[in-house]
Structure formats: structure tokens, C-alpha cells
Coordinates of C-alpha atoms in Angstrom, one line a residue:
Chain T
X1369 CA 0.0 -0.1 0.0
X1370 CA 1.1 3.4 -0.9
X1371 CA -0.5 6.7 -0.5
X1372 CA -3.6 4.6 0.7
X1373 CA -3.8 2.7 -2.6
X1374 CA -3.5 -1.0 -2.5
X1375 CA -2.2 -3.0 -5.5
X1376 CA -3.7 -5.9 -7.3
X1377 CA -1.0 -8.5 -8.4
X1378 CA -3.2 -11.1 -9.8
X1379 CA -2.4 -10.3 -13.2
X1380 CA 0.0 -7.7 -14.9
X1381 CA -3.1 -5.9 -16.3
X1382 CA -4.8 -5.6 -12.9
X1383 CA -1.2 -4.7 -11.3
X1384 CA -0.9 -1.7 -14.0
X1385 CA -4.4 -0.6 -13.3
X1386 CA -4.2 -0.6 -9.5
X1387 CA -0.9 1.4 -9.5
X1388 CA -1.8 4.0 -12.3
X1389 CA -3.6 6.5 -9.6
X1390 CA -0.3 6.4 -7.5
X1391 CA 2.1 6.9 -10.5
X1392 CA -0.4 9.7 -11.7
X1393 CA 0.2 11.4 -8.2
X1394 CA 4.1 11.3 -9.1
X1395 CA 3.4 12.4 -12.6
X1396 CA 1.8 15.5 -11.2
X1397 CA 4.8 16.1 -9.2
X1398 CA 7.0 15.7 -11.9
X1399 CA 4.9 18.1 -14.1
X1400 CA 4.9 20.8 -11.2
X1401 CA 8.6 20.6 -11.1
X1402 CA 8.9 20.9 -14.8
X1403 CA 7.0 24.0 -14.8
X1404 CA 8.6 25.5 -11.8
X1405 CA 11.8 24.9 -12.7
X1406 CA 11.2 26.1 -16.6
X1407 CA 9.9 29.3 -15.1
X1408 CA 13.0 29.9 -13.1
X1409 CA 15.4 28.9 -16.0
X1410 CA 13.3 31.7 -18.0
X1411 CA 13.3 34.3 -15.8
X1412 CA 17.0 33.7 -14.2
X1413 CA 18.1 33.3 -17.9
X1414 CA 16.7 36.4 -18.9
X1415 CA 18.6 38.1 -16.0
X1416 CA 22.0 36.4 -17.1
X1417 CA 21.3 37.6 -20.7
X1418 CA 21.0 41.0 -19.7
X1419 CA 23.9 41.2 -17.4
X1420 CA 26.1 39.5 -20.0
X1421 CA 25.0 42.2 -22.4
X1422 CA 25.8 45.0 -19.9
X1423 CA 28.3 47.5 -21.3
X1424 CA 30.4 47.1 -18.3
X1425 CA 32.7 44.3 -17.7
X1426 CA 32.4 44.5 -13.9
X1427 CA 28.8 43.3 -14.6
X1428 CA 29.1 41.1 -17.6
X1429 CA 32.0 39.4 -16.5
X1430 CA 30.9 37.9 -13.4
X1431 CA 27.8 36.8 -15.5
X1432 CA 29.4 35.0 -18.0
X1433 CA 31.9 33.4 -15.3
X1434 CA 28.7 32.0 -13.4
X1435 CA 26.8 30.8 -16.3
X1436 CA 29.7 29.0 -17.8
X1437 CA 30.4 27.4 -14.0
X1438 CA 26.9 26.3 -14.0
X1439 CA 26.7 25.0 -17.6
X1440 CA 30.2 22.9 -17.0
X1441 CA 29.0 21.4 -13.8
X1442 CA 26.7 18.6 -13.5
X1443 CA 23.4 19.1 -12.2
X1444 CA 23.4 16.4 -9.7
X1445 CA 26.4 18.2 -8.1
X1446 CA 24.5 21.4 -8.2
X1447 CA 21.6 19.7 -6.4
X1448 CA 23.6 18.0 -3.9
X1449 CA 25.2 21.4 -2.9
X1450 CA 22.1 23.1 -2.3
X1451 CA 20.5 20.1 -0.4
X1452 CA 23.4 19.5 1.8
X1453 CA 25.3 22.5 1.9
X1454 CA 22.8 25.3 2.2
X1455 CA 21.5 23.7 5.6
X1456 CA 25.0 24.1 7.1
X1457 CA 24.4 27.8 6.7
X1458 CA 21.0 27.8 7.9
X1459 CA 19.1 27.7 4.6
X1460 CA 16.9 24.8 4.9
X1461 CA 14.4 24.4 1.8
X1462 CA 11.9 21.8 1.2
X1463 CA 13.4 18.9 -1.1
X1464 CA 11.0 19.7 -3.7
X1465 CA 11.9 23.6 -3.8
X1466 CA 15.4 22.6 -3.7
X1467 CA 15.2 20.5 -6.8
X1468 CA 13.3 22.7 -8.8
X1469 CA 15.6 25.5 -8.1
X1470 CA 18.5 23.4 -8.9
X1471 CA 16.9 22.6 -12.4
X1472 CA 16.0 25.9 -12.9
X1473 CA 19.6 27.3 -12.2
X1474 CA 21.1 24.8 -14.5
X1475 CA 18.9 25.3 -17.3
X1476 CA 19.0 29.2 -16.8
X1477 CA 22.7 29.0 -18.0
X1478 CA 21.1 27.6 -21.3
X1479 CA 18.2 29.7 -21.8
X1480 CA 20.4 32.8 -21.5
X1481 CA 22.3 31.9 -24.3
X1482 CA 19.3 31.2 -26.5
X1483 CA 17.9 34.8 -25.3
X1484 CA 21.4 36.4 -26.3
X1485 CA 21.3 34.7 -29.6
X1486 CA 17.7 35.5 -30.4
X1487 CA 18.8 39.3 -29.8
X1488 CA 21.8 39.1 -31.5
X1489 CA 20.1 37.6 -34.7
X1490 CA 18.5 40.8 -35.2
X1491 CA 20.2 42.4 -37.9
X1492 CA 22.4 45.3 -37.1
X1493 CA 20.5 47.3 -40.0
X1494 CA 17.3 47.2 -37.9
X1495 CA 19.2 49.1 -35.0
X1496 CA 20.6 51.6 -37.8
X1497 CA 17.3 52.1 -39.2
X1498 CA 15.7 52.7 -35.7
X1499 CA 18.4 55.2 -34.7
X1500 CA 17.9 57.0 -38.1
X1501 CA 14.3 57.4 -37.1
X1502 CA 15.4 58.7 -33.9
X1503 CA 13.7 55.8 -31.9
X1504 CA 15.1 55.6 -28.3
X1505 CA 17.1 52.7 -27.2
X1506 CA 14.5 51.4 -25.0
X1507 CA 11.7 51.5 -27.9
X1508 CA 14.2 50.1 -30.3
X1509 CA 14.6 47.2 -27.9
X1510 CA 11.0 46.7 -26.9
X1511 CA 9.3 47.5 -30.3
X1512 CA 11.9 46.6 -33.0
X1513 CA 14.3 43.7 -31.4
X1514 CA 11.9 41.8 -29.2
X1515 CA 9.3 41.1 -31.6
X1516 CA 11.8 39.6 -34.1
X1517 CA 13.6 37.9 -31.3
X1518 CA 10.7 36.1 -29.9
X1519 CA 9.7 33.7 -32.8
X1520 CA 13.4 32.7 -32.9
X1521 CA 13.8 31.8 -29.2
X1522 CA 10.6 30.0 -28.7
X1523 CA 11.4 26.8 -30.3
X1524 CA 14.8 26.4 -28.5
X1525 CA 12.9 27.2 -25.5
X1526 CA 10.5 24.5 -26.2
X1527 CA 13.5 21.8 -26.4
X1528 CA 14.7 22.9 -22.9
X1529 CA 11.1 22.3 -21.5
X1530 CA 11.2 18.7 -22.6
X1531 CA 14.9 18.6 -21.5
X1532 CA 14.1 19.8 -18.1
X1533 CA 11.1 17.4 -18.0
X1534 CA 13.5 14.7 -18.7
X1535 CA 15.8 15.7 -16.1
X1536 CA 13.2 15.8 -13.0
X1537 CA 14.1 12.0 -12.1
X1538 CA 17.4 13.4 -10.9
X1539 CA 15.2 15.0 -8.0
X1540 CA 14.7 11.4 -6.6
X1541 CA 18.1 11.3 -5.2
X1542 CA 17.1 14.1 -2.5
X1543 CA 13.8 12.2 -2.1
X1544 CA 11.4 14.3 -3.7
X1545 CA 8.6 11.8 -4.9
X1546 CA 8.4 12.5 -8.8
X1547 CA 6.9 9.9 -11.0
X1548 CA 10.3 7.5 -11.2
X1549 CA 10.7 7.4 -7.6
X1550 CA 7.2 6.4 -7.0
X1551 CA 7.7 3.6 -9.6
X1552 CA 10.8 2.6 -7.8
X1553 CA 9.1 2.2 -4.5
X1554 CA 6.1 0.5 -5.9
X1555 CA 8.6 -2.1 -7.2
X1556 CA 10.8 -2.5 -4.1
X1557 CA 7.4 -3.3 -2.1
X1558 CA 6.0 -5.7 -5.0
X1559 CA 9.1 -7.3 -6.3
X1560 CA 7.8 -6.4 -9.8
X1561 CA 9.9 -3.6 -11.4
X1562 CA 8.8 -4.4 -15.1
X1563 CA 5.5 -3.2 -14.7
X1564 CA 5.7 0.1 -12.9
X1565 CA 9.0 1.3 -14.9
X1566 CA 7.2 0.5 -18.2
X1567 CA 4.5 2.5 -17.1
X1568 CA 6.8 5.6 -16.4
X1569 CA 8.7 5.2 -19.7
X1570 CA 4.9 5.3 -21.5
X1571 CA 3.7 8.1 -19.5
X1572 CA 7.0 10.1 -20.1
X1573 CA 6.5 9.8 -23.8
X1574 CA 2.8 11.0 -23.6
X1575 CA 4.2 14.0 -21.6
X1576 CA 7.0 14.9 -23.9
X1577 CA 4.8 14.7 -26.9
X1578 CA 2.2 17.0 -25.3
X1579 CA 4.8 19.6 -24.3
X1580 CA 6.3 19.3 -28.1
X1581 CA 3.0 19.8 -29.6
X1582 CA 2.2 22.5 -27.2
X1583 CA 5.6 24.4 -28.3
X1584 CA 4.8 23.9 -31.8
X1585 CA 1.4 25.0 -31.7
X1586 CA 2.5 28.2 -29.8
X1587 CA 5.4 28.5 -32.5
X1588 CA 2.6 28.3 -35.4
X1589 CA 0.5 30.8 -33.7
X1590 CA 3.2 33.6 -33.2
X1591 CA 3.4 36.0 -36.0
X1592 CA 6.5 36.0 -37.9
X1593 CA 5.7 38.0 -41.1
X1594 CA 8.8 37.6 -42.9
X1595 CA 11.2 37.7 -40.1
X1596 CA 14.2 35.9 -41.4
X1597 CA 14.5 32.7 -39.3
X1598 CA 17.7 31.2 -39.4
Chain X
X419 CA 29.5 78.9 -50.2
X420 CA 27.4 81.0 -47.8
X421 CA 25.3 79.3 -45.0
X422 CA 25.9 75.4 -46.2
X423 CA 23.5 73.2 -44.3
X424 CA 26.2 70.7 -44.1
X425 CA 29.7 71.2 -43.5
X426 CA 32.5 68.9 -43.1
X427 CA 35.7 70.7 -41.9
X428 CA 39.1 68.5 -42.0
X429 CA 37.1 65.4 -40.7
X430 CA 39.0 62.4 -40.1
X431 CA 37.6 58.9 -39.8
X432 CA 39.5 55.7 -39.0
X433 CA 38.6 52.0 -38.8
X434 CA 41.6 50.7 -37.1
X435 CA 44.7 51.5 -39.1
X436 CA 42.6 52.5 -42.1
X437 CA 42.0 56.0 -42.6
X438 CA 38.6 56.1 -44.5
X439 CA 38.2 60.1 -44.4
X440 CA 41.5 62.1 -44.6
X441 CA 41.0 65.7 -43.5
X442 CA 37.9 65.9 -45.5
X443 CA 36.6 69.3 -46.3
X444 CA 32.8 69.1 -47.8
X445 CA 30.2 71.5 -47.9
X446 CA 26.6 71.0 -49.2
X447 CA 24.0 74.1 -49.6
X448 CA 20.8 74.4 -48.6
X449 CA 18.3 72.7 -51.1
X450 CA 21.3 71.4 -53.1
X451 CA 21.2 68.0 -54.6
X452 CA 24.7 66.3 -54.5
X453 CA 25.8 63.1 -56.0
X454 CA 29.0 61.5 -54.4
X455 CA 30.5 58.8 -56.7
X456 CA 33.4 56.9 -56.4
X457 CA 35.4 53.6 -56.0
X458 CA 34.2 51.4 -53.3
X459 CA 36.0 52.0 -49.7
X460 CA 36.6 55.5 -51.0
X461 CA 34.4 56.8 -48.0
X462 CA 31.3 57.7 -49.8
X463 CA 28.9 55.8 -47.5
X464 CA 30.9 56.9 -44.5
X465 CA 30.1 60.4 -45.0
X466 CA 26.3 59.5 -44.9
X467 CA 26.7 57.3 -41.9
X468 CA 28.6 60.1 -40.1
X469 CA 26.0 62.5 -40.8
X470 CA 22.9 60.1 -39.7
X471 CA 25.4 59.6 -36.8
X472 CA 25.9 55.8 -37.2
X473 CA 29.5 56.4 -37.1
X474 CA 31.4 58.8 -35.0
X475 CA 34.4 60.7 -36.3
X476 CA 37.9 61.0 -35.1
X477 CA 38.9 64.5 -35.9
X478 CA 37.7 67.7 -37.4
X479 CA 34.1 69.1 -36.9
X480 CA 30.9 68.3 -39.0
X481 CA 28.3 71.1 -38.7
X482 CA 24.4 70.8 -39.8
X483 CA 22.6 73.9 -39.9
X484 CA 25.4 75.8 -38.2
X485 CA 25.4 73.6 -35.1
X486 CA 28.2 71.1 -34.6
X487 CA 26.9 67.6 -35.1
X488 CA 29.2 65.1 -33.1
X489 CA 30.2 68.2 -30.6
X490 CA 28.5 70.2 -28.3
X491 CA 29.4 73.9 -27.1
X492 CA 30.9 73.5 -23.7
X493 CA 32.4 76.3 -21.3
X494 CA 35.6 75.7 -22.9
X495 CA 35.2 74.8 -26.5
X496 CA 33.8 71.9 -28.4
X497 CA 33.2 69.0 -26.3
X498 CA 31.8 65.5 -27.5
X499 CA 28.3 65.2 -28.0
X500 CA 26.0 63.5 -25.6
X501 CA 23.5 61.2 -26.8
X502 CA 20.6 64.0 -26.2
X503 CA 22.5 66.5 -28.5
X504 CA 22.7 63.5 -31.2
X505 CA 19.0 62.9 -30.6
X506 CA 18.2 66.4 -31.5
X507 CA 20.6 66.7 -34.1
X508 CA 19.2 63.5 -35.9
X509 CA 15.6 65.2 -36.3
X510 CA 16.9 67.2 -39.2
X511 CA 18.3 64.0 -41.2
X512 CA 16.7 61.2 -42.6
X513 CA 18.2 58.1 -44.5
X514 CA 17.5 55.7 -47.0
X515 CA 19.5 52.4 -46.9
X516 CA 20.8 50.1 -49.3
X517 CA 19.1 47.6 -48.0
X518 CA 15.9 49.1 -47.4
X519 CA 16.2 48.2 -43.6
X520 CA 12.3 48.2 -43.3
X521 CA 10.9 46.5 -40.1
X522 CA 9.7 43.2 -41.2
X523 CA 7.2 42.6 -38.5
X524 CA 5.5 45.9 -39.3
X525 CA 3.1 46.7 -42.0
X526 CA 4.0 49.1 -44.7
X527 CA 1.8 51.7 -42.8
X528 CA 3.1 50.8 -39.3
X529 CA 6.9 51.2 -40.8
X530 CA 5.9 54.6 -41.8
X531 CA 3.8 55.9 -38.6
X532 CA 6.0 54.1 -35.9
X533 CA 8.7 56.9 -35.7
X534 CA 6.4 60.0 -36.2
X535 CA 3.9 58.8 -33.7
X536 CA 6.6 57.7 -31.0
X537 CA 9.4 60.3 -31.7
X538 CA 7.4 63.4 -33.0
X539 CA 4.5 62.7 -31.0
X540 CA 1.9 63.0 -33.8
X541 CA -1.8 61.4 -33.2
X542 CA -2.2 58.0 -34.8
X543 CA -4.8 59.6 -37.4
X544 CA -2.1 62.4 -38.1
X545 CA 0.7 60.1 -38.8
X546 CA -1.6 57.9 -40.8
X547 CA -2.6 61.0 -43.0
X548 CA 0.7 61.8 -43.5
X549 CA 1.7 58.2 -44.4
X550 CA -1.0 57.8 -47.0
X551 CA -0.1 61.3 -48.7
X552 CA 3.7 59.8 -48.7
X553 CA 2.5 56.5 -50.2
X554 CA 0.7 58.2 -53.1
X555 CA 3.7 60.2 -53.5
X556 CA 5.7 56.8 -53.9
X557 CA 2.9 55.2 -56.0
X558 CA 2.1 52.7 -53.3
X559 CA -1.3 53.9 -52.1
X560 CA -2.9 50.5 -52.2
X561 CA 0.0 48.6 -50.3
X562 CA -0.4 50.1 -47.0
X563 CA -1.4 46.9 -45.1
X564 CA 1.1 44.7 -46.7
X565 CA 4.1 43.6 -44.9
X566 CA 7.7 44.4 -46.4
X567 CA 8.4 40.7 -47.6
X568 CA 5.3 40.6 -49.6
X569 CA 6.7 43.6 -51.9
X570 CA 9.3 43.6 -54.5
X571 CA 12.8 45.1 -53.7
X572 CA 11.8 48.5 -55.6
X573 CA 8.5 48.6 -53.7
X574 CA 10.5 48.2 -50.4
X575 CA 12.8 51.0 -51.4
X576 CA 10.0 53.1 -52.2
X577 CA 8.4 52.7 -48.5
X578 CA 11.8 53.3 -47.1
X579 CA 11.8 56.6 -48.9
X580 CA 8.4 57.4 -47.4
X581 CA 9.5 56.2 -44.1
X582 CA 12.7 58.6 -44.2
X583 CA 10.1 61.5 -45.5
X584 CA 7.4 60.8 -42.9
X585 CA 10.1 62.4 -40.1
X586 CA 10.1 65.7 -42.1
X587 CA 14.1 65.9 -42.5
X588 CA 15.9 68.9 -44.0
X589 CA 18.3 66.8 -45.4
X590 CA 17.8 63.4 -47.0
X591 CA 20.5 60.7 -47.2
X592 CA 20.3 58.2 -49.9
X593 CA 22.9 55.3 -49.2
X594 CA 23.3 53.6 -52.9
X595 CA 19.5 53.2 -52.8
X596 CA 19.3 50.8 -55.9
X597 CA 22.4 49.1 -55.3
X598 CA 20.3 46.1 -53.8
X599 CA 17.8 45.8 -56.6
X600 CA 17.2 43.9 -59.8
X601 CA 17.9 45.8 -62.8
X602 CA 14.3 46.0 -64.0
X603 CA 13.4 47.7 -60.5
X604 CA 16.0 50.3 -60.5
X605 CA 13.9 52.7 -62.6
X606 CA 10.8 52.9 -60.4
X607 CA 13.1 53.8 -57.3
X608 CA 15.1 56.5 -59.4
X609 CA 11.8 57.9 -60.8
X610 CA 10.6 58.6 -57.2
X611 CA 14.0 60.1 -56.0
X612 CA 14.1 62.0 -59.3
X613 CA 10.6 63.7 -58.8
X614 CA 11.5 64.5 -55.0
X615 CA 14.6 66.2 -56.4
X616 CA 12.8 68.2 -58.7
X617 CA 9.6 69.1 -56.7
X618 CA 11.1 69.6 -53.3
X619 CA 13.6 72.0 -51.7
X620 CA 14.7 69.0 -49.6
X621 CA 18.7 69.1 -49.4
X622 CA 19.7 65.6 -51.2
X623 CA 22.7 63.7 -50.7
X624 CA 23.1 60.9 -52.9
X625 CA 25.8 58.0 -52.9
X626 CA 25.2 56.2 -56.1
X627 CA 26.9 54.2 -59.0
X628 CA 24.1 55.1 -61.5
X629 CA 26.0 57.5 -63.5
X630 CA 23.3 58.7 -65.6
X631 CA 20.8 59.3 -63.0
X632 CA 23.5 61.3 -60.9
X633 CA 24.0 63.5 -64.0
X634 CA 20.4 64.0 -64.3
X635 CA 19.2 65.1 -60.9
X636 CA 22.3 66.6 -59.5
X637 CA 23.3 70.4 -58.9
X638 CA 26.9 68.9 -58.2
X639 CA 28.8 65.8 -58.3
X640 CA 31.9 64.7 -56.1
X641 CA 34.1 62.0 -57.0
X642 CA 35.6 60.6 -53.9
X643 CA 39.0 58.8 -53.9
X644 CA 40.9 57.6 -50.9
X645 CA 39.0 59.5 -48.4
X646 CA 39.0 62.9 -50.1
X647 CA 37.0 64.6 -52.8
X648 CA 39.5 64.2 -55.8
X649 CA 37.3 66.6 -58.0
X650 CA 34.3 68.2 -58.1
X651 CA 31.8 70.2 -60.1
X652 CA 28.5 70.3 -62.4
X653 CA 27.2 67.2 -63.7
X654 CA 28.4 68.7 -67.0
X655 CA 31.7 69.5 -66.0
X656 CA 32.4 66.3 -64.3
X657 CA 31.1 63.8 -66.7
X658 CA 32.2 65.3 -70.1
X659 CA 35.3 67.1 -69.1
X660 CA 37.0 65.8 -65.7
X661 CA 40.2 67.5 -64.9
X662 CA 42.0 64.7 -63.0
X663 CA 43.2 61.3 -64.5
X664 CA 41.8 59.4 -61.8
X665 CA 38.2 60.8 -62.4
X666 CA 38.7 59.9 -66.1
X667 CA 39.9 56.4 -65.3
X668 CA 37.2 55.8 -62.9
X669 CA 34.5 57.2 -65.1
X670 CA 35.8 55.1 -68.2
X671 CA 35.8 52.0 -66.1
X672 CA 32.1 52.5 -64.9
X673 CA 30.6 54.1 -68.1
X674 CA 31.9 51.4 -70.5

């Protein structure tokens, strides 16, 4: 019994049906971790991108070093660091929050590059045209650069959304009860791993397909009249 | 020339080790139509880009309407211009780019009204009225709701001209406006520029490789070579009786 659900081991089909509700609870945790981690990655990534683009090296340099450091160290190391080291300094966060934060921080290093590339891909001549028309730098950014950068950014961000989703099981090592962890516990209790782990694979496939379709839908809906997308 | 609207006084422009403008002296009178011709890399476009404040200068003084462009009067002489000063000075100038540089995510109408509304503070209705007049002028009255990519290169460049005119500049700069166009589209753009030159007292500065056109519309033609004006004169003088060997060589090469 787990979360008050009993399992039925009379046949593989009955077993699968009986543990589906438990796995769905785990899946809901996975989805929450994905969404929160993605939001953290989007927001923090934008912060990095802006800092890295700063005209002063005293700002841009530390941001570059930090993102490089984050990108070049494993997610698991960062996760352990947040989970085991921070409490030594009195910062105790729930496992779920620590995990999503680690995910978001890791991926912010990648999303910052997507923002940077998207913004830099807006041709120099667009900036010159805006300057010749006397538009202010702020107005140029919000009305000339951003609308042309967004359609370039969305597909890449969609890929990271799926990647984050697939990295959520890493959080199981700090006791987060996401879907894989739940399946493993069920397996431990029943000595049958085949059915729960196969179901995790299947459910993951459904989630990633839905997420990808969502991104494609958003991408198709975005106006990109004549913006050279390369 | 008394009271020139544009004046370059010993202007130096360098890109790294390369001196693009070498103590250039150059003047344009009010309402004058001046064509700049010369080989690539002679600094022709740089003159326009400096005027549009897209490139700074390393030495000398540029004045527009009697006021220094890249400098401001300070307590002890001239000092480098602030962004606010450049912003103010830019209102007198407009530019038409070789690659049109239209905003691809905006309709033709929005391309033309964006700056008048946001920079000059016109109401949307006023800006729209002004844009429609200008589209009429460049022969594109029926294309206002299209996006740039739906237009031919020649049409895009005519929108570019309308967009620059919508800011009511005193000086309009044309940076090789037909160089990026297919040959059969060059004519429609030159027609528009030619009509502007005839009907408006706008000061026009045109960098071009279209020699016959330069000859038709210009009051004066300047031949640039190696960062200086090698020779200048009326189109008649320059094209039929060039004094300098270098000018003769260049004209022979491009006219054949």
C-alpha cells in the first residue's frame, strides 16, 4: 500500500491498473517540478542575458563566469550542493523546492544563451534604421528587437522545456517523490519492477509529446511575418 | 559657399589602421542635390553614416545647420556630443538604406507611422494621414496593409523613402538606394527620387553608382577617392570634361 492505494498482483493488467493512480500522483509532481523549474530557467536566464550584455565588464564578466560554471558542472553536483550545503548555513528548503531551484538554475545557463542568440540575430541594420528614425534605445529594444527575437527563441526554449522534464527524475536522489521515484518504491514493495517502470516510460512519452505539440502550436500561432528565421 | 546646411571641416574617420576620411572638407548648400561617386572603399557611404550619426569621427568638425553634429558647445570650447544632442540633431536628417532596412514585423503603414507617433508625438490619425500622402507620392497607396516581404525590392525601397520623409527631415541621405535591386526595379526607385529632387526643396545627398541618374538630378557631383574629394563640379563639367586622370579612369571604367 502506498498513499492509501492497494495494488492487485493477480495479473499484469490488474497490477498496472491498480498502480496507475499512484503513478499519476508522481506524474503530477513531475509536471509541477518541470513547470516551476522552467519558469525559474526563463526568468533567471533573462537576468543572465541582460547582465552579460551589460556594457560594463564589472557586470558582464561575473555573469559570464557564473553561467559558464553552471553549464559545465553536473546538475547532480549542484543539487547536492543546494541540498546538503545550504542547511549548514541555516538555509533549509524543502526537497521539492531545492530540486526545482537546481533545475531552474542549471537550465538558466542554457536559456540565457538562447536569449542572447535571439537578440543578436536581429540584424544590425534594424538598429541603424531605428536610430536613423530617432527611436530611443528602449523603444528600439521593446518594439523592434523583441518582436523579431521571440519567434527565434520559442522553438529552442521548447526543447529545454522537454529536457527539464526528462531531468526531473534526478530529484529523486534528494527524496522528491516524482514519478520515477514512486515507481521504484512500488517496485521495491512488490518485487515487480517491469510494470511500473514500463508505465513510467509510457507516461513520459505522453508528457513529452504533449509538451512538444504545445510548443509547436505556440510557434505556429506566433506572428513572424517575413522575419528571417535562421 | 555662404551658409551651407552641411559642412565637413577637416574630418578624419578611421577604422582601425585604415583612414577612411582623410581631413575631408565638404559642403552642401541648402536645397542642393549633391551626388557622391567613386570607387568602393573611398569613404562615400561613410560620409552619410557620419551625418546620420551611425559612425563617429576621430577628428575635425561636422556642422549641420550651423550647429556641430558630433560636438556640443561647452564652457571651454567644443566637447563630444551627448546622446541627447545627437537625438536633437538627428531630427534634421533622414536616411534611405541600400538594404531598405524596413521593419519586417510591421505593415508598410506601421513602418511609416511608428517614428512620427513615438518620436514626433503625432496622433495616430495625423501620422496615418501623413503616411497615406507619402505612399501616394511613391506610388504605393494600395500597399499600406502589406508586410515588407510581400513587396518587391523596388516597392520596399519606395517604402523606405516614404518612411524617411515622414519624419520631415531637412536633409535626406541616400546610401546606394538602388544597389541591392534587380536591374528591372531600379527605374521605379530612381523615378521617385528624381521627382523628389525636382519638386522639393529638400537637401539631398546621394551616394550612387547610377552615373546617368546622378548626372540628371544633381546640382553638383563629387568624385571621392581615398577619403578625399578628388574632383567636384557640375554634372556637365565632371562627366564631360574631368580634370583629373583618376576621375577619367573611374568614369571610363564605370561607363563602359
